[in-house]
Amino acid sequence: MKIIQYFALLLSVFLSSATWGQENFNLLELYKDLHSNPELSYKEEKTSKKLALLLNELGYDVTEGIGGYGVVAHLENGTGKTILIRADMDGLPVQEKTGASYASTRKSTNQVGQEVFTMHACGHDIHMTVLMGTARYMVENKDKWQGNLVLVLQPAEEVSGGARNMIKDGLFKKWPRPDYNLALHVSADIQAGKIGYLPGWAMANVDSVDIVVKGLGGHGAYPHKTKDPIVLAAQIINSLQTIISREIGPTQPAVLTVGSIHGGTKHNIIPNEVRLQLTLRSYTDEVRNKTITSIKRITRGLAVSAGMPAELYPEVILKDEYTPAVFNNPDLVKKLQSSFERSLGPENIFKTSPVMGGEDFGMFGRDEPIIPTALFWLGAVNKGVYDRSKKDNIALPSLHSDLFLPDPEPAIETGITAMSQAAIDLFGEDL
Ligand SMILES: [Zn+2]
Ligand SMILES: [Zn+2]
């Protein structure tokens, strides 16, 4: 497709067109509506319903309730490849402070029954809007491609359950198995209008680990009559630092952070237990497994050396909210790169660095036999804000910040252009 055709596309995306009938929704309005009405993970009821309706009106074969509030919209258009495009739907328990006219003032009930402010602080509202624009574009341009388009609206990304649940619920079995899985994520570091790509490992394995350090409590003045879990916890925290620095190869990325420690009630009481909460990050399964095994060995070894009886050895609990690393298939990324360069111009495309953040889209690339999968970064930062931050050396609000506010029009336009053209190019491989 020529650049000039894209201008027509972009105009049609944002302006009303009387010929489009019911499916004529304005994307900027849709984005603002999604932004003002975020829903927490596992609670995406209204969001999924709203988008499922629009996809249905566009002519997609829509199924709701896949792995929770997941939506699958299938469009069969002759024979050809199958391409899956995924967007996530959940917001975060953050109180928005952007000052935007459409800022969220919503409160929702979280998993433990608390009322919390809710915000689309990770830009999933942009992801959904781009998916809807792409959905419409692909219908309007059915003559440009052949095959099966499978659009996925995924719930519960922020808590790492949604992708797993949708796959368990038959995402890759009830619909044609994809030849490619595609997704994008907004970037809080890239200017709106630009795209970042990266072959290979892009985002990390994420594990949450709880350690319960047990002891025998007692009076703070008689420590010899106790087994002090606070001293043991301190030793454990220090020794855990040697896993990454001494046991994992220096060229292998890994992070071990003890993010919380809780124990005790008073100055002169030695408690019965101390609880630690850790986050672990890695790219490969080997590094992940090695780190977990070493945590178990070190905690147990230190308990033995402290003279703890076997029933008081620390408990290491690996939480089941594991997010697998995102591996971007290098061949697919090469194809995306050339597609983006043609549709957006090479000056707007650049290679990014891997990060240790997590994204449960990684799960889409783990289902056997492996489907080539790639996620790319969609710039979201307003040009003026971006330029000022560079000039004055001011950090930009990150994803999950209460100040994160994408520049919606250029970000959405660029996302739709990149995603639609990538899909059309990938469908065209067979022709
Ligand atoms: Zn997030
Ligand atoms: Zn996100």
Coordinates of C-alpha atoms and ligand atoms in Angstrom, one line a residue:
M1 CA 0.0 0.0 0.0
K2 CA 1.2 3.5 -0.9
I3 CA 1.6 6.2 1.7
I4 CA -1.1 8.3 0.1
Q5 CA -3.6 5.4 0.6
Y6 CA -2.7 5.5 4.3
F7 CA -3.7 9.2 4.5
A8 CA -7.1 8.2 3.2
L9 CA -7.2 5.3 5.7
L10 CA -6.2 7.6 8.6
L11 CA -8.8 10.2 7.7
S12 CA -11.5 7.5 7.4
V13 CA -10.4 6.2 10.8
F14 CA -11.1 9.4 12.6
L15 CA -13.8 11.1 10.7
S16 CA -17.4 10.0 10.5
S17 CA -18.5 8.3 7.4
A18 CA -22.2 8.0 6.6
T19 CA -21.6 4.9 4.5
W20 CA -20.5 2.9 7.4
G21 CA -23.8 2.5 9.1
Q22 CA -23.8 0.9 12.6
E23 CA -20.2 0.0 12.6
N24 CA -19.4 3.7 12.2
F25 CA -17.7 4.4 15.6
N26 CA -15.3 7.2 16.1
L27 CA -12.0 5.8 17.3
L28 CA -11.0 8.9 19.3
E29 CA -14.3 8.9 21.1
L30 CA -14.0 5.1 21.7
Y31 CA -10.5 5.6 23.2
K32 CA -11.7 8.4 25.5
D33 CA -14.6 6.3 26.6
L34 CA -12.4 3.3 27.3
H35 CA -9.9 5.6 29.1
S36 CA -12.6 7.1 31.4
N37 CA -14.1 3.6 32.2
P38 CA -11.2 1.3 33.1
E39 CA -11.9 -2.1 34.7
L40 CA -9.6 -4.1 36.9
S41 CA -8.1 -7.5 35.9
Y42 CA -10.7 -10.3 35.8
K43 CA -13.5 -7.6 35.9
E44 CA -13.5 -6.5 32.3
E45 CA -17.2 -7.2 31.9
K46 CA -18.4 -3.9 30.4
T47 CA -15.3 -3.3 28.3
S48 CA -15.5 -6.8 26.7
K49 CA -19.2 -6.5 26.1
K50 CA -18.9 -3.1 24.4
L51 CA -16.1 -4.2 22.1
A52 CA -17.7 -7.6 21.3
L53 CA -20.8 -5.7 20.1
L54 CA -18.8 -3.4 17.8
L55 CA -16.9 -6.4 16.4
N56 CA -20.1 -8.2 15.8
E57 CA -21.5 -5.2 13.9
L58 CA -18.4 -5.1 11.8
G59 CA -19.2 -8.6 10.6
Y60 CA -16.9 -10.7 12.8
D61 CA -17.9 -14.0 14.2
V62 CA -17.6 -13.1 17.9
T63 CA -17.4 -15.4 20.9
E64 CA -17.4 -14.0 24.4
G65 CA -16.4 -15.6 27.7
I66 CA -13.2 -17.3 26.6
G67 CA -10.9 -17.7 29.7
G68 CA -13.0 -15.2 31.7
Y69 CA -14.0 -12.1 29.9
G70 CA -11.9 -12.9 26.8
V71 CA -13.3 -12.2 23.4
V72 CA -12.4 -13.9 20.1
A73 CA -13.5 -12.3 16.8
H74 CA -12.9 -14.4 13.7
L75 CA -13.2 -13.2 10.1
E76 CA -12.8 -15.8 7.4
N77 CA -11.9 -14.3 4.1
G78 CA -11.1 -17.1 1.6
T79 CA -8.2 -19.4 2.1
G80 CA -4.8 -18.3 3.3
K81 CA -2.8 -18.0 6.4
T82 CA -4.2 -17.4 9.9
I83 CA -3.1 -14.3 11.8
L84 CA -3.9 -13.6 15.4
I85 CA -3.8 -10.1 16.8
R86 CA -4.1 -9.6 20.5
A87 CA -5.0 -6.6 22.7
D88 CA -5.3 -6.7 26.5
M89 CA -8.2 -5.0 28.3
D90 CA -7.5 -4.5 32.0
G91 CA -6.7 -1.3 33.9
L92 CA -4.7 -0.9 37.1
P93 CA -5.5 0.1 40.7
V94 CA -4.0 3.6 40.2
Q95 CA -5.6 7.0 40.9
E96 CA -5.2 9.1 37.7
K97 CA -3.5 12.4 38.1
T98 CA -3.0 13.4 34.4
G99 CA -5.6 16.2 34.5
A100 CA -6.9 15.1 31.1
S101 CA -10.6 16.1 30.4
Y102 CA -11.3 12.4 30.0
A103 CA -9.3 11.2 33.0
S104 CA -10.7 8.3 35.0
T105 CA -12.4 9.0 38.3
R106 CA -13.6 5.4 38.5
K107 CA -13.4 3.3 41.6
S108 CA -13.7 -0.5 41.5
T109 CA -13.6 -3.4 43.9
N110 CA -10.4 -5.3 43.8
Q111 CA -9.9 -9.0 44.4
V112 CA -9.9 -8.6 48.2
G113 CA -13.0 -6.5 48.3
Q114 CA -11.4 -3.0 48.7
E115 CA -12.6 0.0 46.7
V116 CA -9.7 1.3 44.7
F117 CA -9.3 4.0 42.1
T118 CA -8.8 2.5 38.7
M119 CA -6.9 3.8 35.7
H120 CA -5.7 2.7 32.3
A121 CA -2.1 3.4 33.3
C122 CA -0.5 0.8 31.1
G123 CA -2.2 2.0 27.9
H124 CA -4.3 -1.0 27.3
D125 CA -7.0 1.4 26.2
I126 CA -4.8 2.3 23.2
H127 CA -4.2 -1.4 22.5
M128 CA -8.0 -2.0 22.3
T129 CA -8.6 1.1 20.2
V130 CA -5.9 0.1 17.7
L131 CA -7.4 -3.4 17.6
M132 CA -10.8 -2.0 16.8
G133 CA -9.4 0.3 14.1
T134 CA -7.5 -2.6 12.6
A135 CA -10.6 -4.7 12.7
R136 CA -12.6 -2.2 10.8
Y137 CA -9.8 -1.5 8.3
M138 CA -9.4 -5.3 7.6
V139 CA -13.2 -5.5 6.9
E140 CA -13.2 -2.5 4.6
N141 CA -10.2 -3.8 2.7
K142 CA -11.1 -7.5 2.3
D143 CA -10.0 -7.4 -1.3
K144 CA -6.4 -6.8 -0.1
W145 CA -6.0 -10.1 1.8
Q146 CA -7.1 -13.7 2.1
G147 CA -7.2 -16.0 5.0
N148 CA -8.3 -16.1 8.6
L149 CA -8.1 -13.1 10.9
V150 CA -8.4 -13.9 14.6
L151 CA -8.7 -10.9 16.9
V152 CA -8.3 -11.5 20.6
L153 CA -9.3 -9.2 23.4
Q154 CA -7.5 -10.6 26.4
P155 CA -8.5 -10.1 30.1
A156 CA -6.2 -10.0 33.2
E157 CA -2.8 -9.3 31.7
E158 CA -1.6 -7.3 34.7
V159 CA -2.0 -10.3 37.0
S160 CA -0.7 -12.8 34.4
G161 CA -3.8 -15.0 34.2
G162 CA -5.6 -13.9 31.1
A163 CA -3.4 -15.4 28.4
R164 CA -3.1 -18.7 30.2
N165 CA -6.8 -18.9 30.8
M166 CA -7.7 -18.1 27.1
I167 CA -5.3 -20.7 25.8
K168 CA -6.6 -23.3 28.4
D169 CA -10.1 -22.5 27.2
G170 CA -9.2 -23.5 23.6
L171 CA -8.0 -20.4 21.9
F172 CA -5.6 -22.4 19.7
K173 CA -8.0 -25.3 19.2
K174 CA -11.5 -23.8 18.7
W175 CA -10.3 -21.4 16.0
P176 CA -7.8 -22.0 13.1
R177 CA -4.3 -22.3 14.6
P178 CA -2.4 -19.1 13.9
D179 CA 0.6 -19.0 11.6
Y180 CA 1.6 -15.8 13.4
N181 CA 0.7 -14.1 16.7
L182 CA 1.0 -10.3 16.8
A183 CA 0.6 -7.7 19.6
L184 CA 1.8 -4.2 20.4
H185 CA 2.4 -2.4 23.6
V186 CA 2.5 1.3 24.1
S187 CA 5.8 2.8 25.1
A188 CA 6.2 5.6 27.6
D189 CA 9.7 6.3 26.2
I190 CA 9.0 6.5 22.4
Q191 CA 7.4 9.5 20.7
A192 CA 3.9 9.0 19.3
G193 CA 4.2 8.2 15.5
K194 CA 7.1 5.9 15.9
I195 CA 7.5 2.2 16.4
G196 CA 10.2 0.2 18.2
Y197 CA 11.0 -3.4 17.2
L198 CA 13.3 -6.0 18.7
P199 CA 14.2 -9.5 17.6
G200 CA 14.7 -12.2 20.3
W201 CA 14.1 -11.8 24.0
A202 CA 12.1 -8.6 24.5
M203 CA 10.5 -8.9 28.0
A204 CA 11.3 -11.1 30.9
N205 CA 10.1 -14.2 32.8
V206 CA 8.4 -12.8 35.9
D207 CA 8.0 -14.9 39.1
S208 CA 6.7 -13.9 42.5
V209 CA 8.1 -15.8 45.4
D210 CA 7.1 -15.7 49.1
I211 CA 9.5 -16.9 51.7
V212 CA 8.2 -17.7 55.2
V213 CA 11.2 -17.6 57.6
K214 CA 10.2 -19.4 60.7
G215 CA 11.6 -19.3 64.2
L216 CA 10.9 -19.7 67.9
G217 CA 9.8 -16.4 69.3
G218 CA 10.3 -15.1 72.8
H219 CA 11.5 -12.2 75.0
G220 CA 14.0 -9.8 73.3
A221 CA 16.1 -9.9 76.4
Y222 CA 16.5 -13.7 76.3
P223 CA 17.6 -14.3 72.7
H224 CA 19.4 -17.5 73.7
K225 CA 16.1 -19.1 74.5
T226 CA 14.7 -18.4 71.0
K227 CA 15.4 -19.1 67.4
D228 CA 15.4 -15.6 65.9
P229 CA 13.8 -15.4 62.4
I230 CA 14.7 -11.7 62.0
V231 CA 18.4 -12.4 62.1
L232 CA 17.9 -15.4 59.8
A233 CA 15.8 -13.3 57.4
A234 CA 18.6 -10.7 57.3
Q235 CA 21.2 -13.4 56.5
I236 CA 18.9 -14.9 53.8
I237 CA 18.4 -11.5 52.1
N238 CA 22.1 -10.9 52.0
S239 CA 23.0 -14.3 50.8
L240 CA 20.3 -14.2 48.0
Q241 CA 22.3 -11.4 46.5
T242 CA 25.0 -13.9 45.6
I243 CA 22.7 -15.9 43.3
I244 CA 22.8 -13.3 40.5
S245 CA 26.3 -12.0 41.2
R246 CA 28.0 -15.4 41.7
E247 CA 25.9 -18.2 40.3
I248 CA 24.3 -16.9 37.1
G249 CA 26.6 -16.2 34.1
P250 CA 27.5 -12.5 33.9
T251 CA 26.1 -12.2 30.4
Q252 CA 22.7 -13.7 31.4
P253 CA 20.2 -11.1 32.4
A254 CA 18.6 -11.8 35.8
V255 CA 17.1 -9.8 38.6
L256 CA 16.3 -10.8 42.2
T257 CA 14.6 -8.1 44.3
V258 CA 13.3 -8.6 47.8
G259 CA 10.5 -6.1 47.7
S260 CA 8.9 -6.6 51.1
I261 CA 9.8 -7.8 54.6
H262 CA 7.4 -8.1 57.4
G263 CA 8.0 -9.5 60.9
G264 CA 7.5 -8.7 64.5
T265 CA 5.2 -6.4 66.6
K266 CA 7.3 -4.7 69.3
H267 CA 10.9 -3.8 70.3
N268 CA 11.4 -6.5 72.8
I269 CA 9.6 -9.5 71.3
I270 CA 11.3 -11.9 69.0
P271 CA 8.6 -13.1 66.6
N272 CA 7.8 -16.5 65.3
E273 CA 8.1 -15.7 61.7
V274 CA 9.2 -13.2 59.1
R275 CA 7.7 -13.0 55.6
L276 CA 9.6 -11.9 52.5
Q277 CA 8.2 -11.1 49.0
L278 CA 10.5 -11.4 46.0
T279 CA 10.3 -10.6 42.3
L280 CA 12.5 -12.7 40.0
R281 CA 13.3 -11.7 36.4
S282 CA 15.1 -13.7 33.7
Y283 CA 14.9 -14.5 30.0
T284 CA 15.7 -18.2 29.7
D285 CA 14.1 -21.1 31.5
E286 CA 17.6 -22.3 32.5
V287 CA 18.3 -19.0 34.5
R288 CA 14.8 -19.0 35.9
N289 CA 15.1 -22.6 37.2
K290 CA 18.6 -22.1 38.5
T291 CA 17.5 -19.0 40.5
I292 CA 14.6 -20.7 42.1
T293 CA 16.6 -23.8 43.0
S294 CA 19.3 -21.6 44.6
I295 CA 16.8 -19.7 46.6
K296 CA 15.6 -23.0 48.1
R297 CA 19.1 -24.2 48.8
I298 CA 20.3 -21.0 50.4
T299 CA 17.3 -20.5 52.7
R300 CA 17.4 -24.1 53.8
G301 CA 21.2 -24.1 54.3
L302 CA 21.1 -20.9 56.4
A303 CA 18.2 -22.4 58.6
V304 CA 20.4 -25.5 59.1
S305 CA 23.4 -23.3 60.1
A306 CA 21.1 -21.3 62.5
G307 CA 20.2 -24.6 64.2
M308 CA 16.5 -24.6 63.2
P309 CA 14.8 -27.9 63.6
A310 CA 13.5 -29.4 60.3
E311 CA 9.9 -28.4 61.0
L312 CA 11.1 -24.8 61.1
Y313 CA 12.9 -24.7 57.8
P314 CA 11.8 -21.7 55.7
E315 CA 9.0 -22.2 53.2
V316 CA 9.7 -21.0 49.7
I317 CA 6.4 -20.5 47.9
L318 CA 6.5 -19.9 44.1
K319 CA 3.3 -18.1 43.3
D320 CA 1.3 -19.3 40.3
E321 CA 1.2 -15.9 38.7
Y322 CA 4.2 -16.7 36.5
T323 CA 4.6 -14.7 33.3
P324 CA 6.8 -16.3 30.7
A325 CA 9.3 -14.1 28.8
V326 CA 8.3 -12.6 25.5
F327 CA 10.5 -14.1 22.7
N328 CA 10.1 -12.2 19.4
N329 CA 10.6 -14.6 16.5
P330 CA 13.6 -13.1 14.6
D331 CA 12.3 -14.0 11.1
L332 CA 8.9 -12.6 11.9
V333 CA 10.4 -9.4 13.3
K334 CA 12.4 -9.0 10.1
K335 CA 9.2 -9.1 8.1
L336 CA 7.5 -6.7 10.4
Q337 CA 10.4 -4.3 10.3
S338 CA 10.3 -4.1 6.5
S339 CA 6.5 -3.8 6.5
F340 CA 6.7 -0.9 9.1
E341 CA 9.4 0.8 7.1
R342 CA 7.2 0.8 4.0
S343 CA 4.1 1.9 5.7
L344 CA 5.5 4.5 8.1
G345 CA 8.9 5.4 6.7
P346 CA 12.2 4.1 7.9
E347 CA 12.8 7.3 10.0
N348 CA 9.9 6.3 12.2
I349 CA 11.1 2.8 12.9
F350 CA 14.0 1.8 15.2
K351 CA 15.4 -1.1 17.2
T352 CA 14.8 -1.0 21.0
S353 CA 16.5 -2.7 23.9
P354 CA 15.1 -5.6 25.8
V355 CA 13.5 -4.8 29.2
M356 CA 13.0 -6.9 32.4
G357 CA 9.3 -5.9 32.6
G358 CA 6.8 -8.7 32.0
E359 CA 3.9 -9.3 29.5
D360 CA 1.8 -12.4 29.5
F361 CA 1.7 -12.3 25.7
G362 CA 4.8 -14.4 26.1
M363 CA 2.4 -17.3 26.8
F364 CA 1.1 -17.1 23.2
G365 CA 4.6 -18.0 21.9
R366 CA 4.9 -21.0 24.2
D367 CA 2.1 -23.2 23.0
E368 CA 3.5 -26.3 21.3
P369 CA 4.1 -26.5 18.4
I370 CA 5.5 -23.0 18.7
I371 CA 3.8 -20.3 16.7
P372 CA 6.1 -17.5 15.5
T373 CA 5.1 -14.6 17.8
A374 CA 6.1 -10.9 18.1
L375 CA 5.2 -7.9 20.1
F376 CA 6.4 -4.4 19.1
W377 CA 6.4 -1.1 20.9
L378 CA 4.1 1.7 19.8
G379 CA 5.3 5.2 20.7
A380 CA 2.8 7.1 22.9
V381 CA 4.6 10.2 24.1
N382 CA 3.4 13.6 22.8
K383 CA 6.0 15.2 20.6
G384 CA 6.2 18.4 22.7
V385 CA 6.5 16.6 26.0
Y386 CA 9.1 14.3 24.5
D387 CA 11.2 17.1 23.2
R388 CA 11.0 19.0 26.5
S389 CA 12.0 15.9 28.4
K390 CA 15.1 15.5 26.2
K391 CA 16.0 19.2 26.3
D392 CA 15.6 19.6 30.1
N393 CA 16.7 16.1 31.0
I394 CA 13.4 15.3 32.8
A395 CA 12.2 11.7 33.1
L396 CA 9.0 10.9 31.4
P397 CA 6.2 9.3 33.4
S398 CA 6.6 5.5 33.1
L399 CA 3.9 2.9 32.3
H400 CA 1.8 2.4 35.5
S401 CA 2.5 6.0 36.6
D402 CA -0.6 8.0 37.6
L403 CA 0.7 10.7 35.2
F404 CA 1.1 8.4 32.1
L405 CA -1.0 10.0 29.3
P406 CA -0.6 8.8 25.7
D407 CA -1.0 11.2 22.9
P408 CA -3.9 9.2 21.5
E409 CA -4.4 10.4 17.9
P410 CA -0.9 9.9 16.5
A411 CA -0.4 6.7 18.6
I412 CA -3.7 5.1 17.4
E413 CA -3.1 6.1 13.8
T414 CA 0.4 4.7 13.8
G415 CA -0.7 1.5 15.6
I416 CA -3.5 0.9 13.1
T417 CA -1.3 1.6 10.1
A418 CA 1.5 -0.6 11.4
M419 CA -0.8 -3.5 12.4
S420 CA -3.1 -3.5 9.4
Q421 CA -0.2 -3.3 6.9
A422 CA 1.8 -6.0 8.8
A423 CA -1.3 -8.3 8.7
I424 CA -1.9 -7.7 5.0
D425 CA 1.8 -8.3 4.2
L426 CA 1.9 -11.5 6.2
F427 CA -1.4 -12.7 4.5
G428 CA 0.2 -11.9 1.2
E429 CA 3.2 -14.2 1.7
D430 CA 1.4 -17.0 0.1
L431 CA 0.1 -15.1 -2.9
Ligands
ZN1 ZN 1.2 -3.1 32.8
ZN2 ZN 0.6 -3.5 29.7

